């Protein structure tokens, strides 16, 4: 079918309104205490320093009588892995209440990536703001432009994923937004903003799909049927493919519903190497990671679901040939301190093999790119704080990938950890904001209503 053309979006569920229970933290960052109620299951009493083995550049401390590993001054991390400060610098892009999802695109074709952001507290009636931040040059300053809000046109209720691309082939970038509250499963929809000649001016909006009792989360622009046009894939309890009508943009986008329990945390890519994009799902409702073999047909698509693994509360997925054997593997994050892992794609229909990247980690959004410029793609992930227990502080981490003869090992690095200016990190992306050839990190911070970028100083 030719090259798979797709633009993807990563997303975060509304986990800040939920309570999670998981394993006790290994330690904490400088100035961030571990759970004071942590106990040694063997003795039944509070942990002591004799019970813990701290990492390099960390020491055991006993605030409130409970022992924990704490990074030394000048380092950040969880006490098991401590990263020397100074490799990343946090910069503010702008303020946006409940900023949660993002997508980067170069609107001016000037080499300076701009940032699109949606906001939501995921309640049914929340009037979301959809905005883009114009990069005025290497991330030094930003100008905010609002596409939709309670004060600009009619607000989208409970906006989720956003994606940007030229769907009508007029040479101007368009944006699509998915919406709906996960707390009530709707109402939700998919909306298209057509890019005007001057993107700082209002963007005309179309409603492509609405449902009174469904919510849609992750959203992608992908050529799903091989006609050369970008279609839309939206994840939800029952996902949807919306087929681009082409030159007749006034025509209705045909909606083809996927199987039940598609899941909101999906990724679109070619799983089986047939040059046809498939869909991988992190399905929290069915506690499984699934991939759907998508086959275009004359009247739409055929969908065949195949389970990769049973997994409690998976949140996000991403395709990457982790062990470089020529087959796409699946990265999967989980909430509640249940670890970060990858699943190795087998030969000849055998079972997918699970590999742990890091235990005792609460991960949300995943992104892939060569962070340290060594020619090997690494993995970026935002780490979710366990809000009720407060055992795992909010974080952003990257995992350096090492591959030799199809064997894989990982080195953990912290970009941020336990920072009071990063409460509930959401979406993450890798893009060169500073223009120095290194991939920087862009993220949203939900509770403090900020959009940040982290300048990559590795190797300087």
Coordinates of C-alpha atoms in Angstrom, one line a residue:
X1 CA 0.0 0.0 0.0
X2 CA 3.1 2.2 0.0
X3 CA 4.5 4.2 2.9
X4 CA 2.3 4.4 5.9
X5 CA 1.6 8.1 6.4
X6 CA 0.4 9.0 9.9
X7 CA 0.7 11.7 12.5
X8 CA 0.1 10.5 16.0
X9 CA -0.9 11.9 19.3
X10 CA -0.1 10.7 22.8
X11 CA -2.6 11.0 25.7
X12 CA -3.1 10.9 29.4
X13 CA -6.3 9.7 31.2
X14 CA -7.8 11.7 34.0
X15 CA -6.0 9.8 36.7
X16 CA -5.7 12.8 39.0
X17 CA -9.3 12.2 40.2
X18 CA -8.6 8.6 41.0
X19 CA -6.9 6.8 43.9
X20 CA -4.3 4.2 43.2
X21 CA -2.6 1.6 45.4
X22 CA 0.8 0.3 44.5
X23 CA 4.2 -0.7 45.9
X24 CA 6.1 1.5 48.3
X25 CA 8.6 3.9 46.9
X26 CA 12.3 2.9 46.8
X27 CA 13.2 6.5 47.8
X28 CA 12.8 10.1 46.8
X29 CA 14.4 13.1 45.2
X30 CA 16.3 15.8 47.1
X31 CA 13.7 17.3 49.4
X32 CA 11.0 14.8 48.6
X33 CA 10.1 12.3 51.3
X34 CA 9.0 8.7 50.7
X35 CA 5.9 7.3 52.2
X36 CA 6.2 7.6 56.0
X37 CA 3.9 4.7 56.5
X38 CA 6.2 2.3 54.5
X39 CA 6.8 -0.9 56.5
X40 CA 9.1 -3.9 56.2
X41 CA 6.7 -6.8 55.6
X42 CA 9.2 -9.1 57.2
X43 CA 9.4 -7.3 60.6
X44 CA 6.0 -5.5 60.5
X45 CA 7.7 -2.4 61.7
X46 CA 9.0 0.8 60.0
X47 CA 11.8 0.4 57.6
X48 CA 15.3 1.1 58.9
X49 CA 18.4 2.0 56.9
X50 CA 19.6 -1.6 57.4
X51 CA 16.6 -2.7 55.2
X52 CA 17.6 -0.4 52.3
X53 CA 20.3 -0.4 49.6
X54 CA 20.6 3.1 48.2
X55 CA 22.0 3.9 44.8
X56 CA 25.1 5.9 43.9
X57 CA 24.9 9.5 45.0
X58 CA 22.2 8.7 47.5
X59 CA 22.1 8.1 51.3
X60 CA 19.6 6.7 53.7
X61 CA 17.6 9.2 55.9
X62 CA 14.9 8.8 58.5
X63 CA 12.4 11.6 58.3
X64 CA 9.5 11.0 60.7
X65 CA 11.2 7.8 61.8
X66 CA 10.8 6.0 58.4
X67 CA 14.0 5.2 56.4
X68 CA 14.2 6.2 52.8
X69 CA 16.9 6.6 50.2
X70 CA 17.4 10.3 49.2
X71 CA 19.5 11.7 46.4
X72 CA 22.5 13.7 47.6
X73 CA 22.6 17.5 47.1
X74 CA 23.0 18.4 43.4
X75 CA 21.2 15.2 42.2
X76 CA 17.6 14.3 41.5
X77 CA 15.9 10.9 41.4
X78 CA 14.3 8.2 43.5
X79 CA 17.3 7.2 45.7
X80 CA 17.9 4.1 43.6
X81 CA 18.9 6.1 40.5
X82 CA 20.2 9.7 41.1
X83 CA 20.9 11.9 38.1
X84 CA 23.3 14.9 38.3
X85 CA 21.4 18.1 37.9
X86 CA 22.1 20.3 34.9
X87 CA 21.4 18.0 31.9
X88 CA 18.0 19.6 31.4
X89 CA 16.6 23.1 32.0
X90 CA 12.9 23.7 32.5
X91 CA 11.3 26.6 30.5
X92 CA 7.7 27.7 30.6
X93 CA 5.8 27.9 27.3
X94 CA 2.5 29.3 28.7
X95 CA -0.3 29.0 31.2
X96 CA -3.4 27.0 30.5
X97 CA -5.8 25.6 33.2
X98 CA -5.8 21.8 33.2
X99 CA -3.4 21.6 30.3
X100 CA -3.2 17.9 29.4
X101 CA -2.8 16.9 25.8
X102 CA -0.3 18.4 23.3
X103 CA 1.0 18.1 19.7
X104 CA 3.9 19.9 18.1
X105 CA 3.9 21.3 14.5
X106 CA 5.8 23.9 12.6
X107 CA 3.0 26.3 11.6
X108 CA 5.2 28.9 10.0
X109 CA 7.6 26.4 8.3
X110 CA 10.3 28.5 9.9
X111 CA 12.1 25.7 11.7
X112 CA 10.7 26.6 15.1
X113 CA 8.1 24.0 16.3
X114 CA 4.9 25.4 17.7
X115 CA 2.8 23.6 20.4
X116 CA -0.9 22.8 20.3
X117 CA -2.6 22.1 23.7
X118 CA -6.0 21.0 25.0
X119 CA -7.2 21.3 28.5
X120 CA -9.7 19.4 30.6
X121 CA -10.5 18.3 34.1
X122 CA -12.4 15.4 32.5
X123 CA -15.7 16.3 34.0
X124 CA -18.6 16.1 31.6
X125 CA -19.4 19.9 31.5
X126 CA -15.8 21.2 31.5
X127 CA -15.4 23.9 28.9
X128 CA -12.1 23.1 27.4
X129 CA -9.6 25.5 25.9
X130 CA -7.9 24.5 22.7
X131 CA -4.9 26.7 21.9
X132 CA -1.6 26.8 20.0
X133 CA 1.6 28.5 21.2
X134 CA 3.6 30.2 18.5
X135 CA 7.4 29.7 19.0
X136 CA 8.9 33.1 18.4
X137 CA 12.4 31.7 18.0
X138 CA 14.2 28.8 19.6
X139 CA 11.7 28.7 22.5
X140 CA 12.8 32.1 23.8
X141 CA 9.3 33.4 23.9
X142 CA 5.8 32.2 22.9
X143 CA 2.5 33.8 21.7
X144 CA -0.7 32.0 22.6
X145 CA -3.6 31.7 20.0
X146 CA -6.9 30.3 21.1
X147 CA -8.9 28.0 18.7
X148 CA -11.8 27.2 21.1
X149 CA -12.8 28.1 24.7
X150 CA -15.8 29.3 26.6
X151 CA -14.9 32.8 25.5
X152 CA -14.0 32.0 21.9
X153 CA -16.8 30.4 19.8
X154 CA -18.4 27.4 21.6
X155 CA -16.2 25.5 23.9
X156 CA -15.5 21.8 23.3
X157 CA -16.6 19.9 26.4
X158 CA -13.9 17.7 28.0
X159 CA -11.3 17.9 25.2
X160 CA -8.8 15.1 24.9
X161 CA -6.3 14.3 22.2
X162 CA -5.2 16.7 19.5
X163 CA -3.4 16.0 16.2
X164 CA -2.2 18.4 13.4
X165 CA -1.7 17.8 9.7
X166 CA -3.0 18.8 6.2
X167 CA -6.1 16.8 5.7
X168 CA -7.6 18.7 2.8
X169 CA -4.3 19.2 0.9
X170 CA -4.6 22.9 0.7
X171 CA -1.0 23.4 2.0
X172 CA -2.3 24.6 5.4
X173 CA -2.2 22.6 8.6
X174 CA -5.5 21.5 10.1
X175 CA -6.2 20.2 13.6
X176 CA -8.5 17.5 15.0
X177 CA -9.6 17.1 18.6
X178 CA -11.2 14.2 20.4
X179 CA -13.4 14.8 23.4
X180 CA -15.4 13.2 26.2
X181 CA -15.2 12.5 29.9
X182 CA -13.8 9.1 31.0
X183 CA -15.7 9.5 34.3
X184 CA -19.1 9.3 32.5
X185 CA -18.3 7.9 29.1
X186 CA -19.6 10.9 27.2
X187 CA -20.9 12.9 25.7
X188 CA -18.0 13.0 23.3
X189 CA -17.0 13.6 19.7
X190 CA -14.4 14.3 17.1
X191 CA -13.9 17.9 15.7
X192 CA -11.9 19.2 12.8
X193 CA -10.4 22.7 12.8
X194 CA -9.5 23.8 9.3
X195 CA -6.4 25.9 9.2
X196 CA -6.9 29.4 7.8
X197 CA -4.4 31.2 5.6
X198 CA -3.3 33.2 8.6
X199 CA -3.2 30.7 11.5
X200 CA -3.4 33.5 14.1
X201 CA -6.9 34.2 13.0
X202 CA -10.0 32.1 13.9
X203 CA -10.1 28.4 12.7
X204 CA -13.4 27.2 11.2
X205 CA -14.7 24.1 13.1
X206 CA -16.6 21.1 11.9
X207 CA -18.2 18.4 13.9
X208 CA -17.3 15.0 12.4
X209 CA -18.7 12.6 15.1
X210 CA -20.7 13.1 18.2
X211 CA -22.1 10.5 20.7
X212 CA -24.2 11.1 23.8
X213 CA -22.7 8.2 25.7
X214 CA -19.1 7.7 24.4
X215 CA -15.8 9.4 25.0
X216 CA -12.9 9.6 22.6
X217 CA -9.3 10.0 23.7
X218 CA -6.2 9.4 21.5
X219 CA -6.5 10.6 17.9
X220 CA -4.3 10.2 14.8
X221 CA -4.1 11.4 11.2
X222 CA -3.4 8.2 9.2
X223 CA -3.9 7.1 5.6
X224 CA -5.9 4.0 6.6
X225 CA -7.3 2.9 3.2
X226 CA -4.3 3.7 0.9
X227 CA -5.9 6.6 -1.1
X228 CA -3.2 9.0 -0.2
X229 CA -5.4 11.1 2.1
X230 CA -5.1 11.4 5.9
X231 CA -8.0 9.8 7.7
X232 CA -8.7 10.0 11.4
X233 CA -8.4 7.2 14.0
X234 CA -9.9 7.9 17.3
X235 CA -9.7 5.7 20.4
X236 CA -12.4 5.1 22.9
X237 CA -14.6 2.3 24.4
X238 CA -15.4 1.6 20.7
X239 CA -12.9 3.3 18.5
X240 CA -13.6 4.8 15.1
X241 CA -11.9 5.3 11.7
X242 CA -13.2 8.5 9.9
X243 CA -12.5 8.3 6.2
X244 CA -11.4 11.6 4.5
X245 CA -13.8 12.5 1.7
X246 CA -11.0 14.2 -0.3
X247 CA -11.6 17.2 -2.5
X248 CA -15.3 17.2 -1.5
X249 CA -14.5 18.4 2.0
X250 CA -18.1 19.5 2.4
X251 CA -19.1 15.8 2.2
X252 CA -19.6 13.7 5.3
X253 CA -16.6 11.9 6.7
X254 CA -17.7 8.2 6.7
X255 CA -17.4 6.7 10.1
X256 CA -16.4 3.0 10.5
X257 CA -16.6 1.7 14.1
X258 CA -14.0 -0.7 15.4
X259 CA -14.7 -3.6 17.7
X260 CA -15.9 -3.2 21.3
X261 CA -13.4 -2.3 23.9
X262 CA -10.9 -0.7 21.5
X263 CA -9.5 1.3 24.4
X264 CA -8.5 4.9 24.6
X265 CA -4.7 4.4 24.8
X266 CA -4.0 3.4 21.3
X267 CA -1.1 3.6 18.9
X268 CA -1.3 3.3 15.1
X269 CA 1.5 1.6 13.1
X270 CA 2.3 -1.5 11.1
X271 CA 2.5 -4.3 13.6
X272 CA 2.8 -7.3 11.2
X273 CA 4.9 -5.8 8.4
X274 CA 2.3 -5.8 5.6
X275 CA 2.6 -2.0 5.0
X276 CA -1.0 -1.6 6.3
X277 CA -1.4 0.5 9.5
X278 CA -2.8 -1.5 12.5
X279 CA -4.0 -0.4 15.9
X280 CA -2.4 -1.3 19.2
X281 CA -4.5 -0.7 22.3
X282 CA -3.9 -0.3 26.0
X283 CA -7.3 -1.3 27.2
X284 CA -7.9 -0.6 30.9
X285 CA -11.5 -1.8 31.0
X286 CA -10.5 -5.3 29.8
X287 CA -7.1 -5.2 31.4
X288 CA -5.2 -6.2 28.3
X289 CA -2.9 -5.0 25.6
X290 CA -4.4 -5.8 22.2
X291 CA -3.5 -5.2 18.6
X292 CA -6.1 -5.0 15.8
X293 CA -5.3 -6.2 12.3
X294 CA -7.0 -3.6 10.1
X295 CA -7.8 -4.6 6.5
X296 CA -9.3 -2.1 4.0
X297 CA -12.3 -3.4 2.1
X298 CA -14.5 -1.9 -0.6
X299 CA -17.2 -0.9 1.9
X300 CA -14.9 0.0 4.8
X301 CA -12.6 -2.1 7.0
X302 CA -12.3 -5.6 8.6
X303 CA -11.0 -5.7 12.1
X304 CA -9.4 -8.7 13.8
X305 CA -8.3 -8.3 17.5
X306 CA -5.3 -10.3 18.8
X307 CA -4.3 -10.2 22.4
X308 CA -0.7 -9.4 23.2
X309 CA -0.9 -9.8 27.0
X310 CA -3.3 -9.7 29.9
X311 CA -2.2 -6.6 31.9
X312 CA -3.9 -4.8 34.8
X313 CA -4.5 -1.1 34.1
X314 CA -2.4 -0.5 31.1
X315 CA -2.4 3.2 30.1
X316 CA -0.3 3.9 27.0
X317 CA 1.4 1.9 24.2
X318 CA 4.0 2.6 21.6
X319 CA 5.5 0.6 18.7
X320 CA 9.3 0.2 18.5
X321 CA 11.6 -2.6 17.3
X322 CA 13.2 -2.7 20.7
X323 CA 15.6 -5.6 20.1
X324 CA 16.3 -4.7 16.5
X325 CA 15.2 -8.1 15.1
X326 CA 13.1 -6.5 12.3
X327 CA 9.8 -7.0 14.1
X328 CA 7.8 -4.2 15.9
X329 CA 7.5 -4.7 19.6
X330 CA 5.2 -2.9 22.0
X331 CA 6.0 -0.6 24.9
X332 CA 3.4 -0.4 27.6
X333 CA 3.0 1.9 30.7
X334 CA 0.9 1.1 33.7
X335 CA -0.4 3.1 36.6
X336 CA -0.3 2.4 40.3
X337 CA 3.4 1.7 40.5
X338 CA 3.1 -1.5 38.5
X339 CA 6.2 -0.9 36.3
X340 CA 7.2 -0.1 32.7
X341 CA 7.6 -3.0 30.3
X342 CA 7.9 -4.0 26.7
X343 CA 6.5 -7.0 24.8
X344 CA 8.6 -8.8 22.3
X345 CA 6.8 -9.8 19.1
X346 CA 7.3 -13.5 18.4
X347 CA 7.7 -15.5 15.2
X348 CA 4.9 -17.7 13.8
X349 CA 2.1 -16.8 16.1
X350 CA 3.8 -17.7 19.4
X351 CA 3.1 -15.8 22.6
X352 CA 4.5 -12.3 23.0
X353 CA 7.2 -12.3 25.6
X354 CA 7.1 -9.7 28.4
X355 CA 10.3 -7.8 29.5
X356 CA 10.5 -5.4 32.4
X357 CA 12.2 -2.0 31.8
X358 CA 11.7 -0.7 35.3
X359 CA 9.7 -2.0 38.3
X360 CA 8.0 0.3 40.8
X361 CA 7.2 2.9 38.2
X362 CA 3.9 4.6 37.5
X363 CA 4.1 5.6 33.8
X364 CA 1.7 7.6 31.7
X365 CA 2.6 8.9 28.2
X366 CA 5.3 7.3 26.1
X367 CA 7.4 8.8 23.2
X368 CA 10.4 7.5 21.3
X369 CA 13.4 9.3 19.9
X370 CA 17.2 9.5 20.0
X371 CA 17.6 11.6 23.1
X372 CA 21.4 11.4 23.5
X373 CA 22.2 11.5 19.8
X374 CA 24.0 8.1 19.7
X375 CA 22.1 6.7 16.8
X376 CA 19.8 4.5 18.9
X377 CA 16.2 5.5 19.7
X378 CA 15.5 5.8 23.4
X379 CA 12.2 6.0 25.3
X380 CA 10.7 9.0 27.1
X381 CA 7.9 8.6 29.6
X382 CA 6.0 10.9 32.0
X383 CA 5.6 9.4 35.5
X384 CA 2.4 9.8 37.3
X385 CA 2.3 10.6 41.0
X386 CA 0.1 8.2 43.0
X387 CA -2.0 10.9 44.4
X388 CA -3.7 9.4 47.4
X389 CA -0.6 7.6 48.8
X390 CA 1.9 10.1 47.4
X391 CA 4.5 7.3 47.1
X392 CA 5.8 8.0 43.7
X393 CA 6.4 11.8 43.1
X394 CA 5.6 13.2 39.6
X395 CA 8.5 12.7 37.2
X396 CA 9.7 12.6 33.6
X397 CA 12.2 9.9 32.8
X398 CA 14.0 8.6 29.8
X399 CA 15.4 5.1 29.3
X400 CA 18.6 4.8 27.4
X401 CA 18.4 1.7 25.2
X402 CA 21.4 -0.6 24.6
X403 CA 21.2 -3.4 22.0
X404 CA 23.7 -6.1 21.2
X405 CA 22.9 -9.2 19.2
X406 CA 19.2 -8.6 19.8
X407 CA 19.7 -8.5 23.6
X408 CA 18.4 -5.3 25.3
X409 CA 19.4 -3.5 28.4
X410 CA 18.3 -0.1 29.8
X411 CA 19.8 2.8 31.8
X412 CA 17.3 5.0 33.7
X413 CA 17.8 8.8 33.5
X414 CA 15.7 11.4 35.2
X415 CA 14.7 14.7 33.5
X416 CA 12.6 15.9 36.4
X417 CA 11.6 14.3 39.7
X418 CA 9.5 15.6 42.6
X419 CA 9.5 19.2 41.2
X420 CA 6.7 21.3 42.7
X421 CA 6.4 23.0 39.3
X422 CA 5.5 19.7 37.7
X423 CA 2.3 18.4 39.2
X424 CA 0.7 15.5 37.3
X425 CA 2.8 15.6 34.1
X426 CA 0.7 14.7 31.1
X427 CA 1.5 14.4 27.4
X428 CA 5.2 14.4 26.3
X429 CA 6.9 14.8 23.0
X430 CA 10.4 15.0 21.7
X431 CA 11.2 17.8 19.3
X432 CA 14.1 20.2 18.8
X433 CA 12.8 23.5 20.3
X434 CA 16.2 25.2 20.8
X435 CA 17.5 24.6 17.3
X436 CA 20.7 23.0 18.4
X437 CA 20.1 19.6 16.9
X438 CA 19.2 17.9 20.2
X439 CA 15.7 16.6 21.0
X440 CA 14.1 18.6 23.7
X441 CA 11.1 17.6 25.8
X442 CA 7.7 19.3 25.7
X443 CA 5.1 18.4 28.4
X444 CA 1.9 19.6 30.0
X445 CA 1.5 19.9 33.8
X446 CA -2.1 19.3 34.7
X447 CA -2.7 20.5 38.2
X448 CA -0.6 23.7 38.0
X449 CA -1.9 24.6 34.5
X450 CA 1.4 25.0 32.7
X451 CA 3.0 23.9 29.4
X452 CA 6.8 23.4 29.7
X453 CA 9.7 22.5 27.6
X454 CA 12.9 21.0 28.9
X455 CA 16.1 22.0 27.1
X456 CA 18.4 19.1 26.4
X457 CA 22.0 19.9 27.4
X458 CA 23.3 16.3 27.2
X459 CA 26.9 16.4 25.9
X460 CA 27.4 20.1 26.3

